[in-house]
Tab-separated table of C-alpha atoms in Angstrom:
chain	number	residue	atom	x	y	z
E	5	MET	CA	10.975	53.359	102.344
E	6	GLU	CA	13.305	56.030	101.018
E	7	ILE	CA	13.541	59.287	102.971
E	8	ILE	CA	14.937	62.345	101.189
E	9	ILE	CA	15.571	65.573	103.085
E	10	LYS	CA	16.073	68.854	101.240
E	11	ALA	CA	16.870	72.273	102.644
E	12	THR	CA	13.695	74.004	101.490
E	13	PRO	CA	10.186	73.175	100.259
E	14	GLU	CA	11.202	74.412	96.803
E	15	GLU	CA	14.118	71.979	96.586
E	16	ALA	CA	11.940	69.172	97.940
E	17	SER	CA	9.224	69.917	95.375
E	18	ARG	CA	11.767	69.840	92.559
E	19	CYS	CA	12.931	66.472	93.825
E	20	ALA	CA	9.346	65.200	93.686
E	21	PHE	CA	9.008	66.528	90.154
E	22	GLU	CA	12.132	64.662	89.067
E	23	LYS	CA	10.696	61.457	90.543
E	24	ILE	CA	7.529	61.956	88.512
E	25	ARG	CA	9.542	62.707	85.365
E	26	GLU	CA	11.556	59.528	85.893
E	27	GLU	CA	8.452	57.400	86.401
E	28	MET	CA	6.806	58.861	83.303
E	29	SER	CA	9.903	58.044	81.270
E	30	ASN	CA	9.602	54.476	82.592
E	31	GLY	CA	6.025	54.168	81.404
E	32	ALA	CA	3.838	55.559	84.193
E	33	LYS	CA	0.434	56.600	82.831
E	34	VAL	CA	-1.699	57.347	85.929
E	35	LEU	CA	-0.932	59.943	88.592
E	36	GLY	CA	-2.810	60.165	91.887
E	37	LEU	CA	-2.926	63.826	92.887
E	38	ALA	CA	-3.337	65.621	96.206
E	39	THR	CA	-4.613	69.068	97.103
E	40	GLY	CA	-3.817	71.587	99.843
E	41	SER	CA	-0.770	73.779	100.235
E	42	THR	CA	1.898	71.043	100.155
E	43	PRO	CA	1.790	70.213	96.410
E	44	VAL	CA	1.344	73.801	95.171
E	45	ARG	CA	5.042	74.253	94.410
E	46	LEU	CA	5.145	70.872	92.677
E	47	TYR	CA	2.205	71.816	90.469
E	48	ARG	CA	3.867	75.131	89.577
E	49	ILE	CA	7.022	73.256	88.555
E	50	MET	CA	4.900	70.847	86.502
E	51	ARG	CA	3.119	73.795	84.814
E	52	GLU	CA	6.409	75.447	83.947
E	53	SER	CA	8.065	72.259	82.696
E	54	GLU	CA	8.291	70.922	79.175
E	55	LEU	CA	6.678	67.645	80.211
E	56	ASP	CA	3.701	66.580	78.127
E	57	PHE	CA	0.842	65.178	80.209
E	58	SER	CA	-1.594	64.757	77.330
E	59	GLY	CA	-1.197	60.985	77.464
E	60	MET	CA	-1.601	60.834	81.241
E	61	THR	CA	-4.605	60.126	83.450
E	62	SER	CA	-5.049	61.753	86.855
E	63	ILE	CA	-7.118	60.598	89.828
E	64	ASN	CA	-7.645	62.996	92.720
E	65	LEU	CA	-7.634	62.015	96.378
E	66	ASP	CA	-10.571	63.937	97.776
E	67	GLU	CA	-13.255	66.612	97.523
E	68	TYR	CA	-15.402	68.577	99.937
E	69	MET	CA	-18.996	67.427	100.177
E	70	GLY	CA	-21.601	70.031	99.312
E	71	LEU	CA	-19.405	72.068	96.973
E	72	SER	CA	-20.056	72.073	93.247
E	73	GLU	CA	-17.130	71.787	90.856
E	74	ASP	CA	-17.376	75.482	89.932
E	75	SER	CA	-17.125	76.627	93.571
E	76	PRO	CA	-13.849	78.541	94.073
E	77	HIS	CA	-13.292	76.431	97.220
E	78	SER	CA	-13.732	73.058	95.527
E	79	TYR	CA	-10.740	70.871	94.818
E	80	HIS	CA	-12.030	70.543	91.259
E	81	HIS	CA	-11.478	74.303	90.872
E	82	PHE	CA	-8.131	74.071	92.711
E	83	MET	CA	-6.756	71.404	90.379
E	84	HIS	CA	-7.767	73.240	87.227
E	85	GLU	CA	-6.268	76.467	88.517
E	86	GLN	CA	-3.058	74.873	89.780
E	87	LEU	CA	-2.396	72.386	86.982
E	88	PHE	CA	-4.985	71.161	84.503
E	89	ASP	CA	-5.722	74.437	82.685
E	90	ALA	CA	-2.016	74.858	81.902
E	91	LYS	CA	-1.167	71.176	81.447
E	92	PRO	CA	-4.045	69.190	79.923
E	93	PHE	CA	-4.213	65.476	80.748
E	94	LYS	CA	-5.887	62.786	78.646
E	95	LYS	CA	-8.425	62.300	81.440
E	96	ASN	CA	-8.948	63.803	84.886
E	97	TYR	CA	-11.018	61.931	87.467
E	98	LEU	CA	-12.199	64.037	90.410
E	99	LEU	CA	-14.778	63.261	93.046
E	100	ASP	CA	-18.094	65.112	92.767
E	101	GLY	CA	-18.991	66.819	96.028
E	102	MET	CA	-22.631	67.093	94.978
E	103	ALA	CA	-23.120	63.443	93.985
E	104	ASP	CA	-25.023	60.678	95.749
E	105	GLU	CA	-22.739	59.120	98.357
E	106	ALA	CA	-23.160	55.438	97.530
E	107	GLU	CA	-23.044	55.925	93.762
E	108	GLU	CA	-20.064	58.271	93.827
E	109	CYS	CA	-17.931	56.092	96.101
E	110	ALA	CA	-18.663	52.926	94.102
E	111	GLN	CA	-18.012	54.678	90.813
E	112	PHE	CA	-14.710	56.096	92.032
E	113	GLU	CA	-13.480	52.707	93.192
E	114	ALA	CA	-14.329	51.348	89.755
E	115	ILE	CA	-12.283	54.159	88.200
E	116	ILE	CA	-9.271	53.294	90.378
E	117	ALA	CA	-9.615	49.595	89.524
E	118	ALA	CA	-9.724	50.390	85.806
E	119	ASN	CA	-6.830	52.868	86.025
E	120	PRO	CA	-4.293	51.536	88.553
E	121	ILE	CA	-2.321	54.436	89.997
E	122	ASP	CA	1.363	54.391	89.122
E	123	VAL	CA	2.447	57.305	91.329
E	124	GLN	CA	0.323	58.681	94.186
E	125	ILE	CA	1.238	62.093	95.605
E	126	LEU	CA	0.359	62.557	99.281
E	127	GLY	CA	0.617	65.212	101.944
E	128	ILE	CA	0.176	64.558	105.651
E	129	GLY	CA	-2.035	66.360	108.139
E	130	THR	CA	-0.810	67.538	111.521
E	131	ASN	CA	-2.956	64.731	112.967
E	132	GLY	CA	-1.382	62.173	110.609
E	133	HIS	CA	-4.199	61.977	108.087
E	134	ILE	CA	-3.593	61.087	104.444
E	135	GLY	CA	-6.213	62.217	101.996
E	136	PHE	CA	-9.049	63.088	104.345
E	137	ASN	CA	-8.678	59.783	106.210
E	138	GLU	CA	-8.705	61.030	109.786
E	139	PRO	CA	-7.323	59.122	112.811
E	140	GLY	CA	-9.353	56.000	113.477
E	141	THR	CA	-10.035	55.295	109.800
E	142	SER	CA	-9.808	51.589	109.001
E	143	PHE	CA	-6.762	50.523	107.025
E	144	ASP	CA	-9.196	48.486	104.912
E	145	SER	CA	-11.231	51.556	103.906
E	146	ARG	CA	-12.118	52.385	100.341
E	147	THR	CA	-13.459	55.644	98.887
E	148	GLN	CA	-15.979	56.975	101.381
E	149	LYS	CA	-17.666	59.910	103.085
E	150	VAL	CA	-15.580	61.193	105.996
E	151	ALA	CA	-16.236	63.605	108.855
E	152	LEU	CA	-13.437	66.148	109.139
E	153	TRP	CA	-11.694	66.658	112.467
E	154	GLN	CA	-11.672	70.139	113.979
E	155	SER	CA	-7.896	70.283	113.469
E	156	THR	CA	-8.435	69.711	109.745
E	157	ILE	CA	-11.140	72.376	109.657
E	158	ASP	CA	-8.796	74.749	111.481
E	159	SER	CA	-6.013	74.048	108.972
E	160	ASN	CA	-8.305	74.720	106.012
E	161	LYS	CA	-10.266	77.709	107.295
E	162	ARG	CA	-7.639	80.115	105.933
E	163	TYR	CA	-9.047	79.414	102.474
E	164	PHE	CA	-12.555	80.515	103.476
E	165	ALA	CA	-14.031	83.861	104.509
E	166	ASP	CA	-15.348	82.363	107.743
E	167	GLU	CA	-14.755	79.087	109.594
E	168	LYS	CA	-18.467	78.291	109.426
E	169	ASP	CA	-18.111	78.096	105.633
E	170	VAL	CA	-15.615	75.218	105.814
E	171	PRO	CA	-17.361	71.934	104.909
E	172	ARG	CA	-17.562	69.405	107.729
E	173	PHE	CA	-17.623	66.371	105.436
E	174	ALA	CA	-15.687	65.231	102.397
E	175	TYR	CA	-15.291	62.338	100.018
E	176	SER	CA	-11.889	60.721	100.234
E	177	MET	CA	-10.049	57.908	98.566
E	178	GLY	CA	-9.731	55.272	101.300
E	179	ILE	CA	-6.519	54.001	102.841
E	180	GLN	CA	-6.680	50.676	101.012
E	181	SER	CA	-7.343	52.603	97.798
E	182	ILE	CA	-4.184	54.645	98.398
E	183	LEU	CA	-2.127	51.552	99.211
E	184	SER	CA	-3.123	50.017	95.879
E	185	SER	CA	-0.868	52.569	94.154
E	186	ARG	CA	2.331	51.146	92.718
E	187	GLN	CA	4.459	53.960	94.134
E	188	ILE	CA	3.695	56.635	96.736
E	189	ILE	CA	5.449	59.979	97.172
E	190	LEU	CA	4.720	61.602	100.539
E	191	MET	CA	5.704	65.255	100.874
E	192	ALA	CA	5.773	67.282	104.102
E	193	PHE	CA	7.082	70.774	104.759
E	194	GLY	CA	7.339	72.962	107.836
E	195	LYS	CA	7.943	72.476	111.542
E	196	GLU	CA	4.215	72.046	112.214
E	197	LYS	CA	4.383	68.708	110.349
E	198	ALA	CA	7.473	67.410	112.203
E	199	ALA	CA	5.644	65.495	114.949
E	200	ALA	CA	3.276	63.796	112.505
E	201	VAL	CA	6.186	62.871	110.236
E	202	LYS	CA	8.132	61.310	113.106
E	203	ALA	CA	5.114	59.342	114.297
E	204	ALA	CA	4.273	58.162	110.790
E	205	LEU	CA	7.785	57.037	109.900
E	206	GLU	CA	9.201	55.881	113.232
E	207	GLY	CA	6.196	55.147	115.436
E	208	PRO	CA	3.930	52.112	115.645
E	209	ILE	CA	1.660	51.234	112.734
E	210	THR	CA	-1.753	52.195	114.032
E	211	GLU	CA	-5.101	53.389	112.733
E	212	ASP	CA	-4.782	56.197	115.272
E	213	LEU	CA	-2.211	57.692	112.886
E	214	PRO	CA	-3.293	56.829	109.330
E	215	ALA	CA	-0.005	57.771	107.640
E	216	SER	CA	1.821	55.114	109.671
E	217	VAL	CA	0.346	52.508	107.313
E	218	LEU	CA	2.783	53.711	104.663
E	219	GLN	CA	5.454	51.728	106.522
E	220	THR	CA	3.788	48.620	105.067
E	221	HIS	CA	3.964	49.737	101.426
E	222	LYS	CA	6.721	48.356	99.193
E	223	HIS	CA	7.579	51.556	97.348
E	224	VAL	CA	7.292	54.801	99.328
E	225	THR	CA	9.475	57.869	98.856
E	226	VAL	CA	9.214	60.491	101.601
E	227	ILE	CA	10.435	63.949	100.597
E	228	LEU	CA	10.824	66.469	103.427
E	229	ASP	CA	12.260	69.879	104.034
E	230	GLU	CA	14.605	70.260	107.000
E	231	GLU	CA	11.897	71.669	109.267
E	232	ALA	CA	9.549	68.722	108.713
E	233	ALA	CA	12.460	66.315	109.273
E	234	GLN	CA	13.782	67.938	112.448
E	235	MET	CA	12.353	65.355	114.878
E	236	LEU	CA	13.483	62.249	112.983
E	237	SER	CA	16.077	60.097	114.698
E	238	LYS	CA	17.046	58.279	111.498
E	239	LYS	CA	18.145	61.082	109.182
């Protein structure tokens, strides 16, 4: 595991972009993409870059259940607004929040199997989740329906007019699905992520903190700003 600490989220996001550029130059064809506030700067840098993604495939981590793709709160809408409309990919695979649970999860696992992820971008929740895999999720899990913790709902309610509008369930790529990626880039910014980062990188490997499983992966790059790294003992 490589840990890179930059002064600001902007510098850290540019570092992540350079990692993606390097992997693309080495033949990477499939990017696993995350949503939420953490990758927004990265996606802006990707939009503004000269990189051509028209030969690339993307696979997204998660989607709220019960939201159609044209909902302004869906991650389908988020990804098109943040990246895809400006930088077309050859193919974008996103979970369908309105689809049948069993069919959608099976289909998405088939997509991942047919398009092995070269570089998976991840954020981390304050409770240590990756994707929407909340504490207690099995390390053997594949794409599935998940119940969101209240802390996750609280973190995401700023995007909605009222907390009651925040979906309570989502589809998420499972932990084993994430670990199947050839390379993982975990990004975390801000002091509110510092405790989760320390536990994930320096604590025991436990399903009580899903991100801790990344300690078992052969090729993980962790890119932090100074605030997110402030509790680490091994800087």
